[in-house]
Amino acid sequence: MKRIPLRYLVLTLLLSAANILYAQQSSVFPKNREKAVIKVPAKKFHLYLLAGQSNMAGRGIVAPQDTVGDPRILALNRDGEWEIAKDPVHFDKTAAGVGPGLSFAREMIKHDPDIVIGLIPCAAGGSGMDHWLNDHFWEQTRSYPWNNAIVRTRLAMKDGVLKGVLWHQGEADTAPEKAAAYSNNLVQLVTKFRQAFHTPDLPFVAGELPDFNKGSAAVNPTIYDAAKSLSFFTVVSGKGFTPLADGVHIDAASQRMFGKRYAEAMGSLRKK
């Protein structure tokens, strides 16, 4: 019998403990979430990993349109169960709100009537590239973002096929020394994801920092630099978005637009 490295057993146990903490501290998921039954074969259940920090998790104010579920769009909840996807899709913090994931999925199902989309929310608000690339513990979410994403995605892959990764991160890496290393680190991270899931051509879409963020001038060019070294990788624009009052997070209307941009970009990669 193949032995599982002790390190990963420990990390998995920590992930479980973190999920318990989430359950104790957060009431993000309403109790009336609809459990989902997957009614398509695995090859028609298309999975997308949502990774990064808070603007991927979403902090937009939830409106009625964001709580309308579709049985063809599911999300993996904190307990590893499929539910009808509604915002907030993420549960990293109690502040979780509208992100790009749901509008992304709504666009994707328009182009293929036979598929079901499975969203795998794994973004961790405030996490830096280092937490992802080097699997460091992140105090704010009481989790290991990288390991959490790998464990949850592998669980989801028992039911469907991983079709791509949506990435939005960088606000935590705008300091000059971190921004200077961002391109190389992003290339390494994409490679690690593809190796972890044994999919060398796994489509990967990275979002720009919104142009209202003062750090966007430092980080966004490095994302395009990474694109020069990667196949099946593209970048979506963060221009024209409206911030929330905090000046950091993208508002709900802009997040819905962001999701559509992600879908268009993912569609272009899927055609290659």
Coordinates of C-alpha atoms in Angstrom, one line a residue:
M1 CA 0.0 0.0 0.0
K2 CA 1.3 3.4 -1.0
R3 CA 2.2 5.5 2.1
I4 CA 1.0 9.0 2.4
P5 CA 3.7 11.5 3.5
L6 CA 3.2 12.5 7.1
R7 CA 3.3 16.2 6.2
Y8 CA 0.2 15.9 4.0
L9 CA -1.7 14.0 6.6
V10 CA -0.9 16.7 9.1
L11 CA -1.9 19.4 6.7
T12 CA -5.2 17.6 5.9
L13 CA -6.0 17.4 9.6
L14 CA -5.2 21.1 10.0
L15 CA -7.5 21.8 7.1
S16 CA -10.3 19.9 8.8
A17 CA -9.7 21.9 12.0
A18 CA -9.8 25.1 10.0
N19 CA -13.1 24.2 8.6
I20 CA -14.4 23.6 12.1
L21 CA -13.2 27.1 13.0
Y22 CA -15.0 28.5 10.0
A23 CA -18.2 26.9 11.0
Q24 CA -17.9 28.3 14.5
Q25 CA -17.0 31.8 13.5
S26 CA -18.9 32.4 10.3
S27 CA -22.5 32.4 9.3
V28 CA -21.8 33.1 5.6
F29 CA -23.8 30.1 4.3
P30 CA -27.5 30.5 5.0
K31 CA -29.1 27.4 6.4
N32 CA -31.5 27.1 3.5
R33 CA -28.8 26.3 0.9
E34 CA -30.0 23.7 -1.5
K35 CA -28.1 20.4 -1.6
A36 CA -27.4 19.4 -5.2
V37 CA -27.7 16.1 -7.0
I38 CA -25.3 15.8 -10.0
K39 CA -27.4 14.5 -12.9
V40 CA -24.8 14.5 -15.6
P41 CA -21.9 12.1 -16.4
A42 CA -18.5 13.1 -15.0
K43 CA -17.2 14.3 -18.3
K44 CA -20.1 16.8 -18.5
F45 CA -19.5 18.1 -15.0
H46 CA -17.0 20.9 -15.6
L47 CA -15.0 22.0 -12.6
Y48 CA -13.3 25.4 -12.1
L49 CA -11.0 26.2 -9.2
L50 CA -11.4 29.8 -7.8
A51 CA -8.1 30.8 -6.2
G52 CA -6.4 33.9 -4.9
Q53 CA -7.3 36.5 -2.3
S54 CA -10.3 38.6 -1.4
N55 CA -11.3 40.0 -4.8
M56 CA -11.7 36.5 -6.0
A57 CA -13.6 35.5 -2.9
G58 CA -15.7 38.6 -3.4
R59 CA -16.7 41.4 -1.1
G60 CA -19.5 42.9 -3.2
I61 CA -22.8 43.5 -1.5
V62 CA -25.2 40.7 -2.3
A63 CA -28.4 41.6 -4.2
P64 CA -31.4 39.4 -4.9
Q65 CA -30.1 38.6 -8.4
D66 CA -27.0 37.0 -6.7
T67 CA -29.1 34.6 -4.7
V68 CA -31.0 33.1 -7.7
G69 CA -29.8 29.5 -8.0
D70 CA -29.5 27.4 -11.2
P71 CA -29.3 23.6 -10.9
R72 CA -26.6 23.7 -13.6
I73 CA -24.3 25.7 -11.4
L74 CA -23.0 24.1 -8.2
A75 CA -20.4 25.1 -5.6
L76 CA -18.4 22.9 -3.2
N77 CA -19.2 24.1 0.3
R78 CA -16.9 24.2 3.3
D79 CA -18.0 20.6 4.2
G80 CA -17.0 19.3 0.7
E81 CA -20.7 18.9 -0.4
W82 CA -22.2 20.2 -3.6
E83 CA -24.8 22.9 -3.3
I84 CA -26.7 25.1 -5.7
A85 CA -24.3 28.0 -6.2
K86 CA -25.5 31.4 -4.8
D87 CA -23.5 34.4 -3.6
P88 CA -21.6 34.4 -1.4
V89 CA -19.9 31.4 -3.1
H90 CA -16.9 31.7 -0.8
F91 CA -16.7 31.4 2.9
D92 CA -13.1 32.5 3.7
K93 CA -14.3 35.3 6.0
T94 CA -17.6 36.6 7.2
A95 CA -17.2 39.5 4.8
A96 CA -17.6 37.2 1.8
G97 CA -19.9 38.6 -0.8
V98 CA -20.3 38.9 -4.6
G99 CA -17.2 37.7 -6.5
P100 CA -16.7 36.8 -10.2
G101 CA -17.4 33.1 -9.8
L102 CA -21.1 33.0 -10.2
S103 CA -21.4 35.3 -13.2
F104 CA -18.5 33.4 -14.8
A105 CA -20.5 30.2 -14.5
R106 CA -23.6 31.7 -15.8
E107 CA -21.8 32.8 -18.9
M108 CA -20.1 29.4 -19.4
I109 CA -23.4 27.4 -19.4
K110 CA -24.8 29.6 -22.1
H111 CA -22.4 28.0 -24.6
D112 CA -23.1 24.4 -23.9
P113 CA -26.6 23.2 -22.8
D114 CA -25.3 19.8 -21.8
I115 CA -22.9 20.7 -19.1
V116 CA -23.1 21.4 -15.4
I117 CA -20.5 23.8 -13.8
G118 CA -18.9 23.0 -10.5
L119 CA -17.2 25.9 -8.7
I120 CA -14.5 25.1 -6.2
P121 CA -14.1 28.2 -4.0
C122 CA -10.6 28.3 -2.4
A123 CA -9.6 32.0 -2.3
A124 CA -8.3 33.3 1.0
G125 CA -8.7 37.0 1.7
G126 CA -5.5 38.8 2.3
S127 CA -3.2 35.9 1.4
G128 CA 0.0 36.7 -0.4
M129 CA 1.8 34.8 -3.2
D130 CA 4.0 33.2 -0.6
H131 CA 1.1 31.5 1.2
W132 CA 0.2 29.9 -2.1
L133 CA 3.6 29.1 -3.6
N134 CA 5.2 27.9 -0.4
D135 CA 2.1 26.5 1.4
H136 CA 2.4 28.8 4.4
F137 CA -0.3 29.0 7.0
W138 CA -2.4 32.2 6.8
E139 CA -3.6 33.5 10.1
Q140 CA -6.6 35.5 8.8
T141 CA -8.4 32.5 7.4
R142 CA -6.8 29.9 9.7
S143 CA -5.8 27.8 6.7
Y144 CA -3.1 26.7 4.3
P145 CA -4.4 28.2 1.1
W146 CA -2.4 25.9 -1.3
N147 CA -3.1 22.7 0.5
N148 CA -6.8 23.7 1.0
A149 CA -7.1 24.2 -2.8
I150 CA -5.4 20.9 -3.6
V151 CA -7.4 18.8 -1.2
R152 CA -10.8 20.4 -2.1
T153 CA -10.1 20.2 -5.9
R154 CA -9.1 16.6 -5.7
L155 CA -12.3 15.9 -3.8
A156 CA -14.3 17.6 -6.5
M157 CA -12.5 15.7 -9.2
K158 CA -14.1 12.5 -7.9
D159 CA -17.3 13.8 -9.5
G160 CA -16.2 15.8 -12.5
V161 CA -13.4 17.0 -14.7
L162 CA -11.2 20.0 -13.9
K163 CA -11.4 22.4 -16.8
G164 CA -9.5 25.5 -15.5
V165 CA -8.3 27.8 -12.8
L166 CA -9.4 31.4 -12.2
W167 CA -6.8 33.4 -10.3
H168 CA -7.0 36.8 -8.8
Q169 CA -4.3 37.8 -6.3
G170 CA -1.6 40.5 -6.0
E171 CA -3.0 43.2 -3.7
A172 CA -0.8 41.6 -1.0
D173 CA 2.3 41.7 -3.2
T174 CA 2.5 45.3 -4.3
A175 CA 5.6 46.2 -2.3
P176 CA 8.6 46.7 -4.7
E177 CA 10.5 43.6 -3.7
K178 CA 7.4 41.3 -3.9
A179 CA 6.2 42.8 -7.2
A180 CA 9.7 42.3 -8.7
A181 CA 9.4 38.6 -7.9
Y182 CA 5.7 38.2 -8.9
S183 CA 6.2 37.1 -12.5
N184 CA 8.6 34.3 -11.7
N185 CA 6.5 33.2 -8.7
L186 CA 3.3 33.1 -10.8
V187 CA 5.0 30.9 -13.4
Q188 CA 6.0 28.6 -10.7
L189 CA 2.6 28.5 -9.1
V190 CA 0.8 27.7 -12.4
T191 CA 3.3 24.9 -13.0
K192 CA 2.7 23.6 -9.5
F193 CA -1.1 23.5 -10.1
R194 CA -0.7 21.7 -13.3
Q195 CA 1.6 19.1 -11.8
A196 CA -0.6 18.6 -8.8
F197 CA -3.6 17.8 -11.1
H198 CA -1.5 16.0 -13.7
T199 CA -2.8 18.3 -16.4
P200 CA 0.1 20.1 -18.2
D201 CA -2.3 22.2 -20.4
L202 CA -4.7 23.1 -17.6
P203 CA -6.2 26.5 -18.7
F204 CA -5.3 29.3 -16.3
V205 CA -6.8 32.8 -16.3
A206 CA -5.4 35.5 -14.2
G207 CA -7.1 38.8 -13.5
E208 CA -5.4 42.2 -13.4
L209 CA -5.6 44.2 -10.2
P210 CA -8.3 46.8 -10.7
D211 CA -6.9 50.0 -12.0
F212 CA -8.2 51.9 -9.0
N213 CA -5.7 50.0 -6.9
K214 CA -2.5 52.1 -6.6
G215 CA -0.4 48.9 -6.7
S216 CA -1.8 47.8 -10.0
A217 CA 1.0 49.6 -11.9
A218 CA 3.6 47.5 -10.1
V219 CA 1.8 44.1 -10.3
N220 CA -0.1 44.0 -13.6
P221 CA 2.9 44.2 -15.9
T222 CA 4.4 41.2 -14.1
I223 CA 1.3 39.1 -14.8
Y224 CA 1.7 39.8 -18.5
D225 CA 5.4 38.9 -18.2
A226 CA 4.4 35.5 -16.8
A227 CA 2.1 35.0 -19.8
K228 CA 5.1 35.1 -22.1
S229 CA 6.4 31.9 -20.4
L230 CA 3.2 30.0 -20.2
S231 CA 0.9 28.3 -22.6
F232 CA -2.9 28.0 -22.0
F233 CA -2.6 31.1 -19.9
T234 CA -4.2 34.5 -20.4
V235 CA -5.0 37.7 -18.5
V236 CA -8.2 39.6 -18.1
S237 CA -8.5 43.3 -17.7
G238 CA -9.3 45.0 -14.4
K239 CA -10.0 48.3 -16.0
G240 CA -13.2 50.3 -15.5
F241 CA -14.3 48.8 -12.2
T242 CA -15.8 50.6 -9.3
P243 CA -14.4 50.1 -5.8
L244 CA -16.3 49.7 -2.6
A245 CA -15.9 52.4 0.1
D246 CA -12.7 50.8 1.3
G247 CA -11.0 51.6 -2.0
V248 CA -9.6 48.0 -2.2
H249 CA -12.4 45.7 -3.1
I250 CA -14.4 45.6 -6.3
D251 CA -18.1 46.3 -6.0
A252 CA -20.8 43.8 -7.0
A253 CA -21.7 45.2 -10.4
S254 CA -18.1 45.3 -11.4
Q255 CA -17.6 41.7 -10.1
R256 CA -20.4 40.5 -12.3
M257 CA -18.6 42.1 -15.2
F258 CA -15.3 40.6 -14.1
G259 CA -16.9 37.2 -14.2
K260 CA -18.0 37.7 -17.8
R261 CA -14.5 38.7 -18.7
Y262 CA -13.1 35.5 -17.1
A263 CA -15.6 33.4 -19.0
E264 CA -14.7 35.0 -22.3
A265 CA -11.0 34.4 -21.6
M266 CA -11.5 30.9 -20.5
G267 CA -13.6 30.2 -23.6
S268 CA -10.7 31.4 -25.7
L269 CA -8.3 29.0 -24.0
R270 CA -10.6 26.1 -24.2
K271 CA -10.8 26.5 -28.0
K272 CA -7.0 26.1 -28.4

